[in-house]
PDB file of C-alpha atoms in Angstrom:
ATOM      1  CA  MET V  57      55.684   7.643   6.862  1.00  0.00           C
ATOM      2  CA  GLY V  58      55.236   4.133   8.230  1.00  0.00           C
ATOM      3  CA  SER V  59      57.164   1.025   7.254  1.00  0.00           C
ATOM      4  CA  ALA V  60      55.993  -1.095   4.339  1.00  0.00           C
ATOM      5  CA  LYS V  61      53.143  -3.415   5.254  1.00  0.00           C
ATOM      6  CA  ALA V  62      53.393  -7.138   4.581  1.00  0.00           C
ATOM      7  CA  ALA V  63      50.615  -9.627   5.288  1.00  0.00           C
ATOM      8  CA  TRP V  64      52.774 -11.617   7.748  1.00  0.00           C
ATOM      9  CA  LYS V  65      53.525  -8.538   9.893  1.00  0.00           C
ATOM     10  CA  ILE V  66      51.213  -9.315  12.782  1.00  0.00           C
ATOM     11  CA  SER V  67      51.481  -9.526  16.535  1.00  0.00           C
ATOM     12  CA  LEU V  68      48.953 -11.338  18.675  1.00  0.00           C
ATOM     13  CA  HIS V  69      50.730 -10.677  21.972  1.00  0.00           C
ATOM     14  CA  GLY V  70      51.845  -7.264  23.138  1.00  0.00           C
ATOM     15  CA  GLY V  71      50.619  -3.763  23.508  1.00  0.00           C
ATOM     16  CA  HIS V  72      51.125  -3.750  27.267  1.00  0.00           C
ATOM     17  CA  SER V  73      51.169  -0.073  28.227  1.00  0.00           C
ATOM     18  CA  GLY V  74      52.019   1.988  31.276  1.00  0.00           C
ATOM     19  CA  GLU V  75      48.374   3.016  31.488  1.00  0.00           C
ATOM     20  CA  PHE V  76      47.312  -0.475  32.510  1.00  0.00           C
ATOM     21  CA  CYS V  77      50.450  -2.446  33.444  1.00  0.00           C
ATOM     22  CA  GLU V  78      52.819  -1.735  36.336  1.00  0.00           C
ATOM     23  CA  HIS V  79      55.926  -2.939  34.454  1.00  0.00           C
ATOM     24  CA  ALA V  80      55.241  -1.140  31.164  1.00  0.00           C
ATOM     25  CA  ASP V  81      55.612   2.432  29.867  1.00  0.00           C
ATOM     26  CA  GLY V  82      53.731   4.721  27.516  1.00  0.00           C
ATOM     27  CA  SER V  83      50.061   5.027  26.709  1.00  0.00           C
ATOM     28  CA  LEU V  84      47.955   2.526  24.817  1.00  0.00           C
ATOM     29  CA  ARG V  85      47.411   5.122  22.103  1.00  0.00           C
ATOM     30  CA  GLU V  86      51.195   5.428  21.724  1.00  0.00           C
ATOM     31  CA  MET V  87      51.465   1.651  21.399  1.00  0.00           C
ATOM     32  CA  LEU V  88      48.918   1.619  18.576  1.00  0.00           C
ATOM     33  CA  GLU V  89      50.572   4.565  16.824  1.00  0.00           C
ATOM     34  CA  ALA V  90      53.860   2.652  16.964  1.00  0.00           C
ATOM     35  CA  ALA V  91      52.199  -0.481  15.566  1.00  0.00           C
ATOM     36  CA  HIS V  92      50.918   1.519  12.610  1.00  0.00           C
ATOM     37  CA  GLN V  93      54.325   3.104  12.038  1.00  0.00           C
ATOM     38  CA  VAL V  94      56.240  -0.196  11.970  1.00  0.00           C
ATOM     39  CA  GLY V  95      53.866  -1.606   9.357  1.00  0.00           C
ATOM     40  CA  TYR V  96      51.742  -4.102  11.255  1.00  0.00           C
ATOM     41  CA  THR V  97      48.648  -5.283   9.425  1.00  0.00           C
ATOM     42  CA  VAL V  98      47.116  -6.751  12.597  1.00  0.00           C
ATOM     43  CA  PHE V  99      48.029  -5.797  16.162  1.00  0.00           C
ATOM     44  CA  GLY V 100      46.501  -7.790  18.977  1.00  0.00           C
ATOM     45  CA  VAL V 101      46.611  -6.082  22.366  1.00  0.00           C
ATOM     46  CA  ALA V 102      46.696  -8.560  25.245  1.00  0.00           C
ATOM     47  CA  GLU V 103      46.913  -6.810  28.599  1.00  0.00           C
ATOM     48  CA  HIS V 104      47.462  -8.934  31.691  1.00  0.00           C
ATOM     49  CA  MET V 105      44.349 -10.071  33.514  1.00  0.00           C
ATOM     50  CA  PRO V 106      44.100  -9.056  37.179  1.00  0.00           C
ATOM     51  CA  ARG V 107      45.751 -11.137  39.869  1.00  0.00           C
ATOM     52  CA  THR V 108      42.891 -11.437  42.313  1.00  0.00           C
ATOM     53  CA  GLU V 109      44.771 -12.214  45.532  1.00  0.00           C
ATOM     54  CA  ALA V 110      47.165  -9.912  47.396  1.00  0.00           C
ATOM     55  CA  ARG V 111      49.886 -12.584  47.624  1.00  0.00           C
ATOM     56  CA  PHE V 112      50.400 -12.279  43.861  1.00  0.00           C
ATOM     57  CA  LEU V 113      50.925  -8.514  43.821  1.00  0.00           C
ATOM     58  CA  TYR V 114      54.265  -7.377  42.369  1.00  0.00           C
ATOM     59  CA  PRO V 115      56.737  -5.523  44.624  1.00  0.00           C
ATOM     60  CA  LYS V 116      56.151  -2.194  42.904  1.00  0.00           C
ATOM     61  CA  GLU V 117      52.385  -2.608  43.178  1.00  0.00           C
ATOM     62  CA  ILE V 118      52.734  -3.190  46.909  1.00  0.00           C
ATOM     63  CA  GLU V 119      55.010  -0.155  47.193  1.00  0.00           C
ATOM     64  CA  TRP V 120      52.404   1.965  45.422  1.00  0.00           C
ATOM     65  CA  GLY V 121      49.650   0.761  47.744  1.00  0.00           C
ATOM     66  CA  TRP V 122      47.795  -1.152  45.058  1.00  0.00           C
ATOM     67  CA  THR V 123      45.373  -3.953  45.901  1.00  0.00           C
ATOM     68  CA  PRO V 124      43.651  -6.640  43.843  1.00  0.00           C
ATOM     69  CA  GLN V 125      40.749  -4.194  43.576  1.00  0.00           C
ATOM     70  CA  THR V 126      43.123  -1.673  41.964  1.00  0.00           C
ATOM     71  CA  LEU V 127      44.024  -4.269  39.347  1.00  0.00           C
ATOM     72  CA  GLU V 128      40.332  -5.025  38.713  1.00  0.00           C
ATOM     73  CA  GLU V 129      39.548  -1.348  38.204  1.00  0.00           C
ATOM     74  CA  THR V 130      42.567  -0.882  35.947  1.00  0.00           C
ATOM     75  CA  PHE V 131      41.559  -3.870  33.831  1.00  0.00           C
ATOM     76  CA  ASP V 132      38.039  -2.518  33.511  1.00  0.00           C
ATOM     77  CA  ARG V 133      39.453   0.778  32.219  1.00  0.00           C
ATOM     78  CA  TYR V 134      41.660  -1.152  29.805  1.00  0.00           C
ATOM     79  CA  ALA V 135      38.720  -3.109  28.384  1.00  0.00           C
ATOM     80  CA  HIS V 136      36.789   0.064  27.643  1.00  0.00           C
ATOM     81  CA  THR V 137      39.795   1.995  26.325  1.00  0.00           C
ATOM     82  CA  ILE V 138      40.909  -0.708  23.891  1.00  0.00           C
ATOM     83  CA  THR V 139      37.383  -0.924  22.501  1.00  0.00           C
ATOM     84  CA  GLN V 140      37.316   2.807  21.807  1.00  0.00           C
ATOM     85  CA  LEU V 141      40.816   2.888  20.310  1.00  0.00           C
ATOM     86  CA  ALA V 142      40.214  -0.167  18.108  1.00  0.00           C
ATOM     87  CA  GLU V 143      37.343   1.706  16.475  1.00  0.00           C
ATOM     88  CA  GLU V 144      39.383   4.896  16.165  1.00  0.00           C
ATOM     89  CA  PHE V 145      42.330   3.141  14.470  1.00  0.00           C
ATOM     90  CA  ALA V 146      40.212   0.904  12.229  1.00  0.00           C
ATOM     91  CA  ASP V 147      41.055   2.779   9.029  1.00  0.00           C
ATOM     92  CA  ARG V 148      44.806   2.434   9.669  1.00  0.00           C
ATOM     93  CA  LEU V 149      45.294  -0.794  11.601  1.00  0.00           C
ATOM     94  CA  THR V 150      43.325  -3.890  12.517  1.00  0.00           C
ATOM     95  CA  VAL V 151      43.369  -3.863  16.321  1.00  0.00           C
ATOM     96  CA  LEU V 152      42.216  -6.952  18.187  1.00  0.00           C
ATOM     97  CA  ARG V 153      41.014  -6.711  21.794  1.00  0.00           C
ATOM     98  CA  GLY V 154      42.473  -9.408  23.986  1.00  0.00           C
ATOM     99  CA  PHE V 155      44.042 -10.232  27.314  1.00  0.00           C
ATOM    100  CA  GLU V 156      46.818 -12.451  28.632  1.00  0.00           C
ATOM    101  CA  ILE V 157      45.763 -14.886  31.312  1.00  0.00           C
ATOM    102  CA  GLU V 158      47.315 -15.836  34.635  1.00  0.00           C
ATOM    103  CA  VAL V 159      47.140 -19.378  36.041  1.00  0.00           C
ATOM    104  CA  VAL V 160      46.656 -18.150  39.595  1.00  0.00           C
ATOM    105  CA  PRO V 161      44.898 -18.711  41.865  1.00  0.00           C
ATOM    106  CA  GLU V 162      45.217 -22.290  40.711  1.00  0.00           C
ATOM    107  CA  ASP V 163      41.827 -23.439  41.979  1.00  0.00           C
ATOM    108  CA  ARG V 164      39.759 -20.818  40.153  1.00  0.00           C
ATOM    109  CA  TYR V 165      41.748 -19.161  37.368  1.00  0.00           C
ATOM    110  CA  VAL V 166      39.716 -20.986  34.707  1.00  0.00           C
ATOM    111  CA  ASP V 167      36.457 -19.490  35.993  1.00  0.00           C
ATOM    112  CA  LEU V 168      38.087 -16.057  36.214  1.00  0.00           C
ATOM    113  CA  VAL V 169      39.341 -16.235  32.628  1.00  0.00           C
ATOM    114  CA  GLN V 170      35.912 -17.170  31.301  1.00  0.00           C
ATOM    115  CA  SER V 171      34.290 -14.445  33.393  1.00  0.00           C
ATOM    116  CA  TYR V 172      36.556 -11.710  32.020  1.00  0.00           C
ATOM    117  CA  ARG V 173      36.178 -12.983  28.491  1.00  0.00           C
ATOM    118  CA  GLN V 174      32.391 -12.986  28.626  1.00  0.00           C
ATOM    119  CA  ARG V 175      31.996  -9.761  30.607  1.00  0.00           C
ATOM    120  CA  TYR V 176      34.018  -7.678  28.170  1.00  0.00           C
ATOM    121  CA  ARG V 177      33.436  -9.716  24.997  1.00  0.00           C
ATOM    122  CA  PHE V 178      37.134  -9.880  24.148  1.00  0.00           C
ATOM    123  CA  ASP V 179      38.173 -11.012  20.678  1.00  0.00           C
ATOM    124  CA  TYR V 180      40.721 -13.552  21.884  1.00  0.00           C
ATOM    125  CA  ILE V 181      42.983 -14.574  24.747  1.00  0.00           C
ATOM    126  CA  VAL V 182      46.670 -15.380  25.129  1.00  0.00           C
ATOM    127  CA  GLY V 183      47.203 -18.430  27.322  1.00  0.00           C
ATOM    128  CA  SER V 184      50.405 -17.961  29.309  1.00  0.00           C
ATOM    129  CA  VAL V 185      51.908 -19.736  32.296  1.00  0.00           C
ATOM    130  CA  HIS V 186      53.856 -17.354  34.552  1.00  0.00           C
ATOM    131  CA  TYR V 187      53.567 -19.386  37.775  1.00  0.00           C
ATOM    132  CA  LEU V 188      54.323 -22.895  38.945  1.00  0.00           C
ATOM    133  CA  HIS V 189      53.202 -23.929  42.439  1.00  0.00           C
ATOM    134  CA  ASP V 190      52.410 -20.229  42.981  1.00  0.00           C
ATOM    135  CA  ALA V 191      56.083 -19.264  42.366  1.00  0.00           C
ATOM    136  CA  SER V 192      56.815 -16.699  39.661  1.00  0.00           C
ATOM    137  CA  ILE V 193      58.754 -18.151  36.725  1.00  0.00           C
ATOM    138  CA  ASP V 194      59.812 -14.854  35.173  1.00  0.00           C
ATOM    139  CA  GLY V 195      61.560 -13.070  37.978  1.00  0.00           C
ATOM    140  CA  TYR V 196      59.328 -11.306  40.487  1.00  0.00           C
ATOM    141  CA  SER V 197      60.667 -13.393  43.355  1.00  0.00           C
ATOM    142  CA  GLU V 198      64.019 -15.031  42.694  1.00  0.00           C
ATOM    143  CA  GLN V 199      64.090 -16.688  46.102  1.00  0.00           C
ATOM    144  CA  GLY V 200      60.545 -17.957  45.677  1.00  0.00           C
ATOM    145  CA  PHE V 201      61.540 -19.653  42.430  1.00  0.00           C
ATOM    146  CA  LEU V 202      64.679 -21.223  43.911  1.00  0.00           C
ATOM    147  CA  ASP V 203      62.700 -22.528  46.898  1.00  0.00           C
ATOM    148  CA  MET V 204      60.114 -24.032  44.565  1.00  0.00           C
ATOM    149  CA  MET V 205      62.837 -25.604  42.398  1.00  0.00           C
ATOM    150  CA  ARG V 206      64.343 -27.283  45.454  1.00  0.00           C
ATOM    151  CA  ARG V 207      60.938 -28.568  46.585  1.00  0.00           C
ATOM    152  CA  VAL V 208      60.139 -30.233  43.259  1.00  0.00           C
ATOM    153  CA  GLY V 209      63.642 -31.683  42.765  1.00  0.00           C
ATOM    154  CA  GLY V 210      65.559 -29.488  40.335  1.00  0.00           C
ATOM    155  CA  MET V 211      65.271 -27.548  37.093  1.00  0.00           C
ATOM    156  CA  GLU V 212      64.469 -30.551  34.895  1.00  0.00           C
ATOM    157  CA  GLU V 213      61.456 -31.351  37.072  1.00  0.00           C
ATOM    158  CA  VAL V 214      60.429 -27.668  37.032  1.00  0.00           C
ATOM    159  CA  ALA V 215      60.440 -27.782  33.223  1.00  0.00           C
ATOM    160  CA  VAL V 216      58.481 -31.030  33.060  1.00  0.00           C
ATOM    161  CA  GLN V 217      55.828 -29.709  35.431  1.00  0.00           C
ATOM    162  CA  TYR V 218      55.768 -26.357  33.634  1.00  0.00           C
ATOM    163  CA  TYR V 219      54.908 -27.982  30.289  1.00  0.00           C
ATOM    164  CA  ARG V 220      52.293 -30.164  31.976  1.00  0.00           C
ATOM    165  CA  LYS V 221      50.715 -26.977  33.290  1.00  0.00           C
ATOM    166  CA  VAL V 222      50.801 -25.448  29.812  1.00  0.00           C
ATOM    167  CA  ALA V 223      48.986 -28.515  28.478  1.00  0.00           C
ATOM    168  CA  ALA V 224      46.392 -28.403  31.263  1.00  0.00           C
ATOM    169  CA  MET V 225      45.866 -24.672  30.757  1.00  0.00           C
ATOM    170  CA  ALA V 226      45.362 -25.126  27.012  1.00  0.00           C
ATOM    171  CA  GLN V 227      42.789 -27.851  27.571  1.00  0.00           C
ATOM    172  CA  ALA V 228      40.938 -25.932  30.296  1.00  0.00           C
ATOM    173  CA  VAL V 229      40.907 -22.427  28.791  1.00  0.00           C
ATOM    174  CA  ARG V 230      41.162 -23.147  25.026  1.00  0.00           C
ATOM    175  CA  PRO V 231      43.051 -19.932  24.222  1.00  0.00           C
ATOM    176  CA  GLU V 232      43.542 -18.752  20.663  1.00  0.00           C
ATOM    177  CA  VAL V 233      47.251 -18.122  21.329  1.00  0.00           C
ATOM    178  CA  ILE V 234      49.834 -19.821  23.561  1.00  0.00           C
ATOM    179  CA  GLY V 235      52.242 -17.225  24.932  1.00  0.00           C
ATOM    180  CA  HIS V 236      56.044 -17.638  25.207  1.00  0.00           C
ATOM    181  CA  LEU V 237      55.815 -21.434  25.240  1.00  0.00           C
ATOM    182  CA  ASP V 238      59.296 -22.112  26.658  1.00  0.00           C
ATOM    183  CA  LEU V 239      59.434 -19.233  29.135  1.00  0.00           C
ATOM    184  CA  VAL V 240      61.140 -21.634  31.546  1.00  0.00           C
ATOM    185  CA  ARG V 241      64.221 -21.486  29.263  1.00  0.00           C
ATOM    186  CA  LEU V 242      64.917 -17.908  30.381  1.00  0.00           C
ATOM    187  CA  LYS V 243      65.192 -18.788  34.063  1.00  0.00           C
ATOM    188  CA  ALA V 244      67.194 -21.927  33.316  1.00  0.00           C
ATOM    189  CA  THR V 245      69.656 -20.008  31.134  1.00  0.00           C
ATOM    190  CA  ARG V 246      70.170 -17.318  33.757  1.00  0.00           C
ATOM    191  CA  LEU V 247      70.877 -19.997  36.357  1.00  0.00           C
ATOM    192  CA  GLY V 248      73.348 -21.794  34.064  1.00  0.00           C
ATOM    193  CA  LEU V 249      71.013 -24.781  33.742  1.00  0.00           C
ATOM    194  CA  ALA V 250      69.847 -24.453  30.132  1.00  0.00           C
ATOM    195  CA  GLU V 251      70.701 -28.069  29.280  1.00  0.00           C
ATOM    196  CA  GLN V 252      68.222 -29.252  31.908  1.00  0.00           C
ATOM    197  CA  VAL V 253      65.232 -27.843  30.021  1.00  0.00           C
ATOM    198  CA  ALA V 254      65.939 -29.874  26.861  1.00  0.00           C
ATOM    199  CA  THR V 255      66.412 -33.391  28.273  1.00  0.00           C
ATOM    200  CA  PRO V 256      64.498 -36.419  26.929  1.00  0.00           C
ATOM    201  CA  ARG V 257      61.973 -36.102  29.792  1.00  0.00           C
ATOM    202  CA  VAL V 258      61.408 -32.439  29.024  1.00  0.00           C
ATOM    203  CA  ARG V 259      61.088 -33.119  25.298  1.00  0.00           C
ATOM    204  CA  GLN V 260      58.406 -35.697  26.047  1.00  0.00           C
ATOM    205  CA  ALA V 261      56.544 -33.130  28.166  1.00  0.00           C
ATOM    206  CA  VAL V 262      56.829 -30.579  25.351  1.00  0.00           C
ATOM    207  CA  GLU V 263      55.419 -33.087  22.876  1.00  0.00           C
ATOM    208  CA  HIS V 264      52.446 -33.684  25.181  1.00  0.00           C
ATOM    209  CA  ALA V 265      51.899 -29.920  25.489  1.00  0.00           C
ATOM    210  CA  LEU V 266      52.007 -29.498  21.710  1.00  0.00           C
ATOM    211  CA  GLU V 267      49.487 -32.323  21.309  1.00  0.00           C
ATOM    212  CA  ALA V 268      47.139 -30.520  23.705  1.00  0.00           C
ATOM    213  CA  ILE V 269      47.667 -27.232  21.892  1.00  0.00           C
ATOM    214  CA  CYS V 270      46.878 -28.869  18.539  1.00  0.00           C
ATOM    215  CA  ALA V 271      43.775 -30.510  19.970  1.00  0.00           C
ATOM    216  CA  VAL V 272      42.247 -27.170  20.997  1.00  0.00           C
ATOM    217  CA  GLY V 273      43.308 -25.370  17.812  1.00  0.00           C
ATOM    218  CA  ALA V 274      45.539 -22.788  19.512  1.00  0.00           C
ATOM    219  CA  ARG V 275      48.435 -21.011  17.843  1.00  0.00           C
ATOM    220  CA  VAL V 276      51.916 -21.025  19.349  1.00  0.00           C
ATOM    221  CA  GLU V 277      53.486 -17.598  19.202  1.00  0.00           C
ATOM    222  CA  VAL V 278      57.071 -16.919  18.281  1.00  0.00           C
ATOM    223  CA  ASN V 279      57.732 -14.316  20.969  1.00  0.00           C
ATOM    224  CA  THR V 280      60.601 -11.935  20.267  1.00  0.00           C
ATOM    225  CA  SER V 281      60.939 -10.628  23.834  1.00  0.00           C
ATOM    226  CA  ALA V 282      63.380 -13.499  24.483  1.00  0.00           C
ATOM    227  CA  LEU V 283      65.905 -11.649  22.316  1.00  0.00           C
ATOM    228  CA  ARG V 284      65.481  -8.458  24.344  1.00  0.00           C
ATOM    229  CA  LYS V 285      66.139 -10.457  27.494  1.00  0.00           C
ATOM    230  CA  GLY V 286      69.426 -11.905  26.307  1.00  0.00           C
ATOM    231  CA  LEU V 287      68.472 -15.280  24.831  1.00  0.00           C
ATOM    232  CA  ASP V 288      69.890 -16.246  21.442  1.00  0.00           C
ATOM    233  CA  GLN V 289      66.547 -17.332  19.984  1.00  0.00           C
ATOM    234  CA  PRO V 290      62.946 -16.184  20.335  1.00  0.00           C
ATOM    235  CA  TYR V 291      60.542 -18.319  22.344  1.00  0.00           C
ATOM    236  CA  PRO V 292      60.188 -21.188  21.583  1.00  0.00           C
ATOM    237  CA  ALA V 293      63.615 -22.616  20.753  1.00  0.00           C
ATOM    238  CA  ASP V 294      64.527 -24.179  17.396  1.00  0.00           C
ATOM    239  CA  TRP V 295      63.881 -27.752  18.467  1.00  0.00           C
ATOM    240  CA  ILE V 296      60.395 -26.945  19.744  1.00  0.00           C
ATOM    241  CA  VAL V 297      59.431 -25.152  16.521  1.00  0.00           C
ATOM    242  CA  GLN V 298      60.760 -28.104  14.526  1.00  0.00           C
ATOM    243  CA  MET V 299      58.768 -30.556  16.657  1.00  0.00           C
ATOM    244  CA  GLY V 300      55.663 -28.420  16.339  1.00  0.00           C
ATOM    245  CA  ALA V 301      56.053 -28.086  12.578  1.00  0.00           C
ATOM    246  CA  ARG V 302      56.218 -31.880  12.227  1.00  0.00           C
ATOM    247  CA  MET V 303      53.057 -32.189  14.328  1.00  0.00           C
ATOM    248  CA  GLY V 304      51.106 -29.591  12.362  1.00  0.00           C
ATOM    249  CA  VAL V 305      51.119 -26.939  15.083  1.00  0.00           C
ATOM    250  CA  ARG V 306      50.035 -23.513  13.894  1.00  0.00           C
ATOM    251  CA  PHE V 307      52.364 -20.595  14.668  1.00  0.00           C
ATOM    252  CA  CYS V 308      51.901 -16.848  14.955  1.00  0.00           C
ATOM    253  CA  ILE V 309      54.150 -13.940  15.987  1.00  0.00           C
ATOM    254  CA  GLY V 310      54.095 -11.722  19.080  1.00  0.00           C
ATOM    255  CA  ASP V 311      56.441  -8.912  20.066  1.00  0.00           C
ATOM    256  CA  ASP V 312      55.289  -8.905  23.731  1.00  0.00           C
ATOM    257  CA  SER V 313      55.847  -5.134  23.678  1.00  0.00           C
ATOM    258  CA  HIS V 314      55.734  -3.250  26.982  1.00  0.00           C
ATOM    259  CA  ARG V 315      56.624   0.223  25.663  1.00  0.00           C
ATOM    260  CA  PRO V 316      56.288   1.972  22.292  1.00  0.00           C
ATOM    261  CA  GLU V 317      59.915   1.484  21.269  1.00  0.00           C
ATOM    262  CA  GLN V 318      59.528  -2.297  21.638  1.00  0.00           C
ATOM    263  CA  VAL V 319      56.634  -2.488  19.174  1.00  0.00           C
ATOM    264  CA  GLY V 320      57.816  -4.412  16.131  1.00  0.00           C
ATOM    265  CA  PHE V 321      61.039  -5.540  17.791  1.00  0.00           C
ATOM    266  CA  GLY V 322      62.495  -8.695  16.251  1.00  0.00           C
ATOM    267  CA  LEU V 323      59.876  -9.156  13.532  1.00  0.00           C
ATOM    268  CA  GLU V 324      62.375 -10.185  10.865  1.00  0.00           C
ATOM    269  CA  GLU V 325      64.174 -12.466  13.335  1.00  0.00           C
ATOM    270  CA  ALA V 326      60.843 -14.147  14.101  1.00  0.00           C
ATOM    271  CA  ARG V 327      60.142 -14.660  10.401  1.00  0.00           C
ATOM    272  CA  LEU V 328      63.558 -16.231   9.813  1.00  0.00           C
ATOM    273  CA  HIS V 329      63.283 -18.327  12.988  1.00  0.00           C
ATOM    274  CA  LEU V 330      60.114 -19.910  11.654  1.00  0.00           C
ATOM    275  CA  LEU V 331      61.397 -20.369   8.100  1.00  0.00           C
ATOM    276  CA  ARG V 332      64.648 -22.088   9.086  1.00  0.00           C
ATOM    277  CA  ASN V 333      62.694 -24.502  11.273  1.00  0.00           C
ATOM    278  CA  GLY V 334      60.246 -25.594   8.604  1.00  0.00           C
ATOM    279  CA  VAL V 335      57.314 -23.189   9.016  1.00  0.00           C
ATOM    280  CA  ARG V 336      56.206 -21.398   5.861  1.00  0.00           C
ATOM    281  CA  GLU V 337      53.165 -19.459   7.019  1.00  0.00           C
ATOM    282  CA  VAL V 338      51.719 -17.756  10.069  1.00  0.00           C
ATOM    283  CA  HIS V 339      48.206 -18.284  11.375  1.00  0.00           C
ATOM    284  CA  PHE V 340      46.522 -15.361  13.046  1.00  0.00           C
ATOM    285  CA  LEU V 341      43.200 -13.605  13.550  1.00  0.00           C
ATOM    286  CA  THR V 342      41.820 -10.581  11.781  1.00  0.00           C
ATOM    287  CA  ARG V 343      38.585  -8.673  11.517  1.00  0.00           C
ATOM    288  CA  GLU V 344      36.012  -8.924   8.742  1.00  0.00           C
ATOM    289  CA  GLY V 345      33.208  -6.512   9.457  1.00  0.00           C
ATOM    290  CA  ASP V 346      32.057  -7.254  12.989  1.00  0.00           C
ATOM    291  CA  ALA V 347      33.513 -10.761  13.002  1.00  0.00           C
ATOM    292  CA  VAL V 348      36.959 -11.958  14.114  1.00  0.00           C
ATOM    293  CA  VAL V 349      38.110 -14.666  11.705  1.00  0.00           C
ATOM    294  CA  PRO V 350      41.185 -16.869  11.210  1.00  0.00           C
ATOM    295  CA  ALA V 351      43.700 -15.947   8.520  1.00  0.00           C
ATOM    296  CA  THR V 352      47.068 -17.039   7.187  1.00  0.00           C
ATOM    297  CA  ALA V 353      49.992 -15.338   5.476  1.00  0.00           C
ATOM    298  CA  ARG V 354      53.108 -16.647   3.760  1.00  0.00           C
ATOM    299  CA  LEU V 355      56.436 -15.988   5.453  1.00  0.00           C
ATOM    300  CA  ASP V 356      58.637 -16.479   2.403  1.00  0.00           C
ATOM    301  CA  THR V 357      57.584 -13.158   0.860  1.00  0.00           C
ATOM    302  CA  LYS V 358      58.830  -9.749   1.971  1.00  0.00           C
TER     303      LYS V 358
END
């Protein structure tokens, strides 16, 4: 027996599986079964797009002998598998077919994103920034990040440039969802520099990013993976949600799941995070017949 379904129980970012992602576990079918069991009404699967140059391969991928071509072939299999499974699960769960972008290589990621979107006719995309000046923000090369931070002049400047990149990405790609908006907070917290990613300069950069996000009609996700990784709040932090709420930013929820047991993690925390910061409803996508359409659901009902 699955958990009770509520209209706000949606995720537009997650479903990464060991079938198609080096740092995930489980099968995509297992991810969808878990989504049904925890009571999701809509589950958007957003596998990572391929990194098309060898310098962006992860250490484990290199160890396994993978190449950019391996990632392309894996992504192709993902696109076909999610289409088949979305149809199979349609009577139990609304499954949306998406992918999470990369902003590398910097000179042609926009063309790559549009190519993948059109080739496979995906329902939506999650616009995420995992790299700044080609350095990984979320941990694949600690030394690479520290070197980059020194080059640009410290963590505050990293954060300012990070949010500028988020704004530029939103304007260039026009994603339906913005993933883990303040991802830079995780690295800063682990380095003992959390205060440097909430300075007046950074807040101004965040405001500019939120303006860009509003202008293209994207939704900012409340991403619960921050709680799994030791932060005290989901992405984005209270003050960013409050700023966004004042500006009319639309919010959604994502569990950023990378294995079946993470599906549905932190849903109630995400709901309360939004409510206490002035957001009363979530904006998401769903399916009506053959069309993917926008929808909303109240958060102040169980």
